[in-house]
GROMACS .gro file of C-alpha atoms in nm:
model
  165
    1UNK     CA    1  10.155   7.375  12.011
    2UNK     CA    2   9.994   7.701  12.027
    3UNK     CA    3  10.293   7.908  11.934
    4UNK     CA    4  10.174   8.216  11.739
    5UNK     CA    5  10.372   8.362  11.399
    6UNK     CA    6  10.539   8.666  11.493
    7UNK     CA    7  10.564   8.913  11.209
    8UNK     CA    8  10.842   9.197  11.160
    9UNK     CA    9  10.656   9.482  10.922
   10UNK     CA   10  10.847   9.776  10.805
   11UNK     CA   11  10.661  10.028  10.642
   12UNK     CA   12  10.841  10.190  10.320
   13UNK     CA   13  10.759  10.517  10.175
   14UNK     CA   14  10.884  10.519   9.820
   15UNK     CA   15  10.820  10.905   9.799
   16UNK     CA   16  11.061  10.939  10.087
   17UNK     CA   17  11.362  10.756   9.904
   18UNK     CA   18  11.643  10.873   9.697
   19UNK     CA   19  11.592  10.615   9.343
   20UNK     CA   20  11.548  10.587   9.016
   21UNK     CA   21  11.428  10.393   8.752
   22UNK     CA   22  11.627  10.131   8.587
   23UNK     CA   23  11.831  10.206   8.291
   24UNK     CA   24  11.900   9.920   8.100
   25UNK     CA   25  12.262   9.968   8.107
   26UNK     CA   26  12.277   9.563   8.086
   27UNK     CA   27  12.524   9.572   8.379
   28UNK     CA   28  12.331   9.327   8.611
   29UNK     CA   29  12.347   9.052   8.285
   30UNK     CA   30  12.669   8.972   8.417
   31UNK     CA   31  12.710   9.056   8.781
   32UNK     CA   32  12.372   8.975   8.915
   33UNK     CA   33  12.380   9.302   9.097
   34UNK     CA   34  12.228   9.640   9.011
   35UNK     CA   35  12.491   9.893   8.924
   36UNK     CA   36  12.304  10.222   9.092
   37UNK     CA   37  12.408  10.356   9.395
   38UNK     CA   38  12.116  10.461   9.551
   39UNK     CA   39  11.864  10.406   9.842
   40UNK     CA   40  11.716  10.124   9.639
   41UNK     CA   41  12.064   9.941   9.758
   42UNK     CA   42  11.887   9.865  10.091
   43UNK     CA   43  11.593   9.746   9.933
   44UNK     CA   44  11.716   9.515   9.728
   45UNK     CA   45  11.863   9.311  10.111
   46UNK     CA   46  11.465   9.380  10.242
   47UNK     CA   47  11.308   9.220   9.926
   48UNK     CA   48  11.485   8.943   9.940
   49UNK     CA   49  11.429   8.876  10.283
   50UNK     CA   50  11.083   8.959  10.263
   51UNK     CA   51  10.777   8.660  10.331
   52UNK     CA   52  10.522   8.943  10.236
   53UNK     CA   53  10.518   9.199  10.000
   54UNK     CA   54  10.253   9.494  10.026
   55UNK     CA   55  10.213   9.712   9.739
   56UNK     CA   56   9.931  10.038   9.845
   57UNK     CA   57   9.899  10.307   9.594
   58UNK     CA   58   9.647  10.522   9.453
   59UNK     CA   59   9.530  10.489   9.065
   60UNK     CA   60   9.659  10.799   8.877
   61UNK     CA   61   9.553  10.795   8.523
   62UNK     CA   62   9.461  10.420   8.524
   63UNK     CA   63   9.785  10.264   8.683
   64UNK     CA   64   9.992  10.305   8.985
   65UNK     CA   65  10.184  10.590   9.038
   66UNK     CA   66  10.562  10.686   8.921
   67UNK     CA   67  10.731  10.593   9.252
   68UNK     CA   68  10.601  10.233   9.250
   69UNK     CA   69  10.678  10.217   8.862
   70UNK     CA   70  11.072  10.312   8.905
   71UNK     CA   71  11.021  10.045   9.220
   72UNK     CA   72  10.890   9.793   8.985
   73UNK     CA   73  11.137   9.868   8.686
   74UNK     CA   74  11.434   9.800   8.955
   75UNK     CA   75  11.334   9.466   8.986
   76UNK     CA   76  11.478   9.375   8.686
   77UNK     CA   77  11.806   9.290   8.832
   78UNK     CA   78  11.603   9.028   8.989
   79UNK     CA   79  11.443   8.943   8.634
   80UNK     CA   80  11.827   8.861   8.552
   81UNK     CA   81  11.955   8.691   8.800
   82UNK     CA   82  11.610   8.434   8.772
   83UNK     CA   83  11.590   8.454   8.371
   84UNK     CA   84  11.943   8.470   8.222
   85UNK     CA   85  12.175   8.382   8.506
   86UNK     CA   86  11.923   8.094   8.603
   87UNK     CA   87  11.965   8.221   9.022
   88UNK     CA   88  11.757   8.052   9.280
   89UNK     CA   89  11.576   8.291   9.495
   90UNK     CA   90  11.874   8.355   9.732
   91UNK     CA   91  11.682   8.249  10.074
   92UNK     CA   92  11.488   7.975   9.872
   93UNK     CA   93  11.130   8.211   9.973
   94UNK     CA   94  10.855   8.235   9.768
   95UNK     CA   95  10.753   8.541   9.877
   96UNK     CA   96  10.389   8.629   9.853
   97UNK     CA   97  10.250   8.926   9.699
   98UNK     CA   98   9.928   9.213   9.838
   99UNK     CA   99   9.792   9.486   9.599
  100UNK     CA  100   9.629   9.773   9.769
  101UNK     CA  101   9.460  10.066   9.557
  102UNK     CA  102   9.183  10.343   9.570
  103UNK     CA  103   9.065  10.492   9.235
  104UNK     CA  104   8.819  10.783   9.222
  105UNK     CA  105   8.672  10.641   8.878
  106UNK     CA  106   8.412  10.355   8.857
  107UNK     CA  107   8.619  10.206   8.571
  108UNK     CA  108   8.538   9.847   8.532
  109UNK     CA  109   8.935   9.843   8.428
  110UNK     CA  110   9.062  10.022   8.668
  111UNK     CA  111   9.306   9.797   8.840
  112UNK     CA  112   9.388   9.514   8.540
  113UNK     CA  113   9.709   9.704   8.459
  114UNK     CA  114   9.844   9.750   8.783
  115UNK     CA  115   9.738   9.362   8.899
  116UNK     CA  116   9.911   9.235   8.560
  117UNK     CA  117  10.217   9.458   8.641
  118UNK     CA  118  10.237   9.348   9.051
  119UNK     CA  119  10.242   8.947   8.952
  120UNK     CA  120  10.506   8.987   8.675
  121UNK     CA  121  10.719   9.164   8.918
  122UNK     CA  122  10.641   8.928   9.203
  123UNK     CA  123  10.736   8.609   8.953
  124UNK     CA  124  11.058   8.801   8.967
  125UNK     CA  125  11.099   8.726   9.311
  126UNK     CA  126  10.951   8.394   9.299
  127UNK     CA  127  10.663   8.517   9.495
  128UNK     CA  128  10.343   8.447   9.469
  129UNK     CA  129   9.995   8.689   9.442
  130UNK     CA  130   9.757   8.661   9.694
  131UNK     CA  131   9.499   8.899   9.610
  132UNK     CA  132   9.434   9.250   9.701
  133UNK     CA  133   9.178   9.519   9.800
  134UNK     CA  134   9.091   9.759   9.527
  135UNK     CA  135   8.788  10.036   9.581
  136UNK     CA  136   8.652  10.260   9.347
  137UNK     CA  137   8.493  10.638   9.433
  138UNK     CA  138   8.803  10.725   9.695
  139UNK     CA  139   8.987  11.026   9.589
  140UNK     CA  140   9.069  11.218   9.948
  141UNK     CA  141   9.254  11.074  10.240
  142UNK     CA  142   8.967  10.994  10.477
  143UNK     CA  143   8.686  10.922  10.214
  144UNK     CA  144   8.697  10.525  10.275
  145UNK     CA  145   8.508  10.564  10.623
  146UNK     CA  146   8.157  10.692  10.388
  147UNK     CA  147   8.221  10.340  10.257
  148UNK     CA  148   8.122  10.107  10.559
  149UNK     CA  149   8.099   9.800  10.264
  150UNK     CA  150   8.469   9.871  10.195
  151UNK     CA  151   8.553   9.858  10.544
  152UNK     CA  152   8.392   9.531  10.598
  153UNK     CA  153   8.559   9.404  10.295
  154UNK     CA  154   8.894   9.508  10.428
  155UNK     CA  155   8.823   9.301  10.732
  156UNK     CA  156   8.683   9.012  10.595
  157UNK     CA  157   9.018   8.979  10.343
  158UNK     CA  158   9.254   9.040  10.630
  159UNK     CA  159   9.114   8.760  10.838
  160UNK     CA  160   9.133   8.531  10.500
  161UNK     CA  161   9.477   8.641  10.520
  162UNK     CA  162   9.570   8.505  10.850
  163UNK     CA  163   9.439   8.159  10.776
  164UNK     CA  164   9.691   8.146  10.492
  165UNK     CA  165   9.964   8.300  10.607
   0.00000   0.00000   0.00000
């Protein structure tokens, strides 16, 4: 019918936000809500109404950096409400799930941990993991452009994107 899919995207910067990490005070066992008043309140409504989740971080020391762990960690509330309280996703989504991350290393491991970590927290959600980009030999803002393959492999994945989304 030639209608096209209109997207909303918000971009979130965790380092901007007032949170913390979870702290397994148990509270959300029987509430289904997280107990912490902080700015991760609003996230919590934009996860659940999210179609498409985009994780981007750098690798520090092998994994993804603090802010997305304390984001990760607070999805447990949404752990319990799927787990013990046996919740639908409250929209009925299946969200799906992109990984983004520059290391500096050539590690052949360098992104395993982080992957692993992203789909656990996605099954949270009832999402689903698409895929991601992940480069090696990036350390400083800017350094991606020496890396015309990278760039072509950014484009090729985002137009394998659209198909499926």
């Amino acid at each position: 019918n030639g209608a096209k899919n209109h997207f909303f995207i918000e971009k979130i910067r965790l380092s901007e936000l007032n949170y913390q990490p979870c702290i397994e005070c148990g509270k959300c066992e029987t509430t289904g809500e997280c107990i912490l008043k902080d700015d991760f309140q609003v996230l919590y409504k934009k996860i659940i109404q999210a179609d498409i989740l985009v994780v981007a971080t750098p690798v520090f020391f092998y994994h993804h950096t603090s802010y997305v762990q304390a984001f990760f960690e607070r999805f447990q509330v949404f752990w319990v409400r799927k787990n013990i309280l046996h919740l639908p996703h409250p929209l009925n989504k299946k969200p799906k799930g992109i990984l983004l991350s520059v290391g500096a290393t050539k590690g052949k491991k360098l992104f395993e941990g982080m992957i692993r970590s992203f789909k656990y927290v996605l099954d949270t959600i009832y999402g689903v993991y698409l895929g991601g980009l992940f480069f090696r030999e990036i350390e400083k803002k800017g350094e991606i452009l020496n890396h015309p393959e990278y760039l072509e492999k950014a484009e090729e994945f985002g137009l394998k994107l659209k198909s499926l989304l």
